[in-house]
Amino acid sequence: MDVADNTVALVTKHCGLQLELYQKCVTGNPANWDIKCITQKRALAKCSEDNVPIIKHVKEMCDPFIKEYDACVMKNQEDPSICLEPLKRLFHCTEEHGKLPPSGPPRASSSAESKEGDKPTATSYGYRGGAQ
């Protein structure tokens, strides 16, 4: 089983109820699911972060790229294809940090062990700045 399959299995195992509620909401609101299902989406995201360590790790490591992509999509709702470059940077980050190290999934570390310098920066993935 690869990392993606294992991640999906863990989310399903630990957050099955939240996943089911989100799926039902999306299916029941095809025209405006992105607005109507925000509560279910947040519940699923929180459960996944709390119970699947690799998800929390990737979200922490790729936070600048997630924010950059989200801001671009919000700014360019009429033409989200404008956001391909931020999406590519986010994809590369998740590919890099979404792989399990030989020692297994990342463990929660204390704040004393965590160093801000360990996080990637937008420039390490080709982002040169600009309006967000």
PDB file of C-alpha atoms in Angstrom, residues 12-97:
ATOM      1  CA  THR A  12     -11.646   6.634   6.438  1.00  0.00           C
ATOM      2  CA  LYS A  13     -10.858   4.664   9.598  1.00  0.00           C
ATOM      3  CA  HIS A  14     -10.587   7.634  11.959  1.00  0.00           C
ATOM      4  CA  CYS A  15     -12.874  10.173  10.270  1.00  0.00           C
ATOM      5  CA  GLY A  16     -15.464   8.023   8.526  1.00  0.00           C
ATOM      6  CA  LEU A  17     -18.416   9.922   9.976  1.00  0.00           C
ATOM      7  CA  GLN A  18     -17.015  13.334   9.003  1.00  0.00           C
ATOM      8  CA  LEU A  19     -16.174  12.034   5.515  1.00  0.00           C
ATOM      9  CA  GLU A  20     -19.671  10.616   5.062  1.00  0.00           C
ATOM     10  CA  LEU A  21     -21.342  13.846   6.229  1.00  0.00           C
ATOM     11  CA  TYR A  22     -19.180  15.922   3.883  1.00  0.00           C
ATOM     12  CA  GLN A  23     -19.901  13.612   0.940  1.00  0.00           C
ATOM     13  CA  LYS A  24     -23.642  13.729   1.606  1.00  0.00           C
ATOM     14  CA  CYS A  25     -23.566  17.510   1.841  1.00  0.00           C
ATOM     15  CA  VAL A  26     -21.632  17.876  -1.430  1.00  0.00           C
ATOM     16  CA  THR A  27     -23.939  15.437  -3.210  1.00  0.00           C
ATOM     17  CA  GLY A  28     -27.019  17.188  -1.839  1.00  0.00           C
ATOM     18  CA  ASN A  29     -25.833  20.673  -2.818  1.00  0.00           C
ATOM     19  CA  PRO A  30     -24.339  20.405  -6.318  1.00  0.00           C
ATOM     20  CA  ALA A  31     -24.845  24.080  -7.153  1.00  0.00           C
ATOM     21  CA  ASN A  32     -23.346  25.598  -4.006  1.00  0.00           C
ATOM     22  CA  TRP A  33     -21.602  22.818  -2.079  1.00  0.00           C
ATOM     23  CA  ASP A  34     -18.521  25.000  -1.558  1.00  0.00           C
ATOM     24  CA  ILE A  35     -20.623  27.388   0.548  1.00  0.00           C
ATOM     25  CA  LYS A  36     -23.182  25.020   2.094  1.00  0.00           C
ATOM     26  CA  CYS A  37     -20.685  22.368   3.224  1.00  0.00           C
ATOM     27  CA  ILE A  38     -18.015  24.529   4.862  1.00  0.00           C
ATOM     28  CA  THR A  39     -18.811  23.200   8.359  1.00  0.00           C
ATOM     29  CA  GLN A  40     -18.517  19.584   7.230  1.00  0.00           C
ATOM     30  CA  LYS A  41     -15.324  20.362   5.308  1.00  0.00           C
ATOM     31  CA  ARG A  42     -13.733  21.943   8.376  1.00  0.00           C
ATOM     32  CA  ALA A  43     -14.776  19.032  10.599  1.00  0.00           C
ATOM     33  CA  LEU A  44     -13.212  16.555   8.170  1.00  0.00           C
ATOM     34  CA  ALA A  45     -10.020  18.623   7.898  1.00  0.00           C
ATOM     35  CA  LYS A  46      -9.666  18.885  11.683  1.00  0.00           C
ATOM     36  CA  CYS A  47     -10.303  15.190  12.218  1.00  0.00           C
ATOM     37  CA  SER A  48      -7.793  14.300   9.493  1.00  0.00           C
ATOM     38  CA  GLU A  49      -5.109  16.560  10.938  1.00  0.00           C
ATOM     39  CA  ASP A  50      -5.716  15.223  14.443  1.00  0.00           C
ATOM     40  CA  ASN A  51      -5.625  11.547  13.442  1.00  0.00           C
ATOM     41  CA  VAL A  52      -3.392  11.217  10.368  1.00  0.00           C
ATOM     42  CA  PRO A  53       0.112  12.558  11.100  1.00  0.00           C
ATOM     43  CA  ILE A  54       1.233  12.825   7.464  1.00  0.00           C
ATOM     44  CA  ILE A  55      -1.628  15.228   6.696  1.00  0.00           C
ATOM     45  CA  LYS A  56      -0.635  17.537   9.515  1.00  0.00           C
ATOM     46  CA  HIS A  57       3.013  17.325   8.462  1.00  0.00           C
ATOM     47  CA  VAL A  58       2.276  18.204   4.819  1.00  0.00           C
ATOM     48  CA  LYS A  59      -0.045  21.064   5.812  1.00  0.00           C
ATOM     49  CA  GLU A  60       2.636  22.507   8.091  1.00  0.00           C
ATOM     50  CA  MET A  61       5.455  22.121   5.580  1.00  0.00           C
ATOM     51  CA  CYS A  62       3.465  23.413   2.599  1.00  0.00           C
ATOM     52  CA  ASP A  63       1.544  26.169   4.370  1.00  0.00           C
ATOM     53  CA  PRO A  64       3.017  29.037   2.274  1.00  0.00           C
ATOM     54  CA  PHE A  65       2.003  27.275  -0.939  1.00  0.00           C
ATOM     55  CA  ILE A  66      -1.463  26.409   0.314  1.00  0.00           C
ATOM     56  CA  LYS A  67      -2.031  30.051   1.223  1.00  0.00           C
ATOM     57  CA  GLU A  68      -0.607  31.288  -2.084  1.00  0.00           C
ATOM     58  CA  TYR A  69      -2.835  28.942  -4.100  1.00  0.00           C
ATOM     59  CA  ASP A  70      -5.972  29.663  -2.040  1.00  0.00           C
ATOM     60  CA  ALA A  71      -5.430  33.416  -2.394  1.00  0.00           C
ATOM     61  CA  CYS A  72      -4.943  33.075  -6.138  1.00  0.00           C
ATOM     62  CA  VAL A  73      -8.114  31.027  -6.586  1.00  0.00           C
ATOM     63  CA  MET A  74     -10.132  33.477  -4.488  1.00  0.00           C
ATOM     64  CA  LYS A  75      -8.761  36.411  -6.495  1.00  0.00           C
ATOM     65  CA  ASN A  76      -9.321  34.702  -9.861  1.00  0.00           C
ATOM     66  CA  GLN A  77     -12.634  32.891  -9.412  1.00  0.00           C
ATOM     67  CA  GLU A  78     -13.654  33.726 -12.974  1.00  0.00           C
ATOM     68  CA  ASP A  79     -10.507  32.119 -14.420  1.00  0.00           C
ATOM     69  CA  PRO A  80      -8.756  29.797 -11.937  1.00  0.00           C
ATOM     70  CA  SER A  81      -6.444  28.580 -14.730  1.00  0.00           C
ATOM     71  CA  ILE A  82      -4.392  31.683 -13.907  1.00  0.00           C
ATOM     72  CA  CYS A  83      -3.355  29.803 -10.763  1.00  0.00           C
ATOM     73  CA  LEU A  84      -1.510  26.961 -12.490  1.00  0.00           C
ATOM     74  CA  GLU A  85       1.941  28.072 -11.331  1.00  0.00           C
ATOM     75  CA  PRO A  86       0.927  28.333  -7.645  1.00  0.00           C
ATOM     76  CA  LEU A  87      -0.771  24.940  -8.022  1.00  0.00           C
ATOM     77  CA  LYS A  88       2.419  23.439  -9.447  1.00  0.00           C
ATOM     78  CA  ARG A  89       4.453  24.815  -6.537  1.00  0.00           C
ATOM     79  CA  LEU A  90       1.938  23.374  -4.075  1.00  0.00           C
ATOM     80  CA  PHE A  91       2.007  20.029  -5.875  1.00  0.00           C
ATOM     81  CA  HIS A  92       5.832  19.868  -5.745  1.00  0.00           C
ATOM     82  CA  CYS A  93       5.801  20.655  -2.040  1.00  0.00           C
ATOM     83  CA  THR A  94       3.224  17.970  -1.265  1.00  0.00           C
ATOM     84  CA  GLU A  95       5.162  15.476  -3.371  1.00  0.00           C
ATOM     85  CA  GLU A  96       8.334  16.257  -1.439  1.00  0.00           C
ATOM     86  CA  HIS A  97       6.806  16.232   2.037  1.00  0.00           C
TER      87      HIS A  97
END
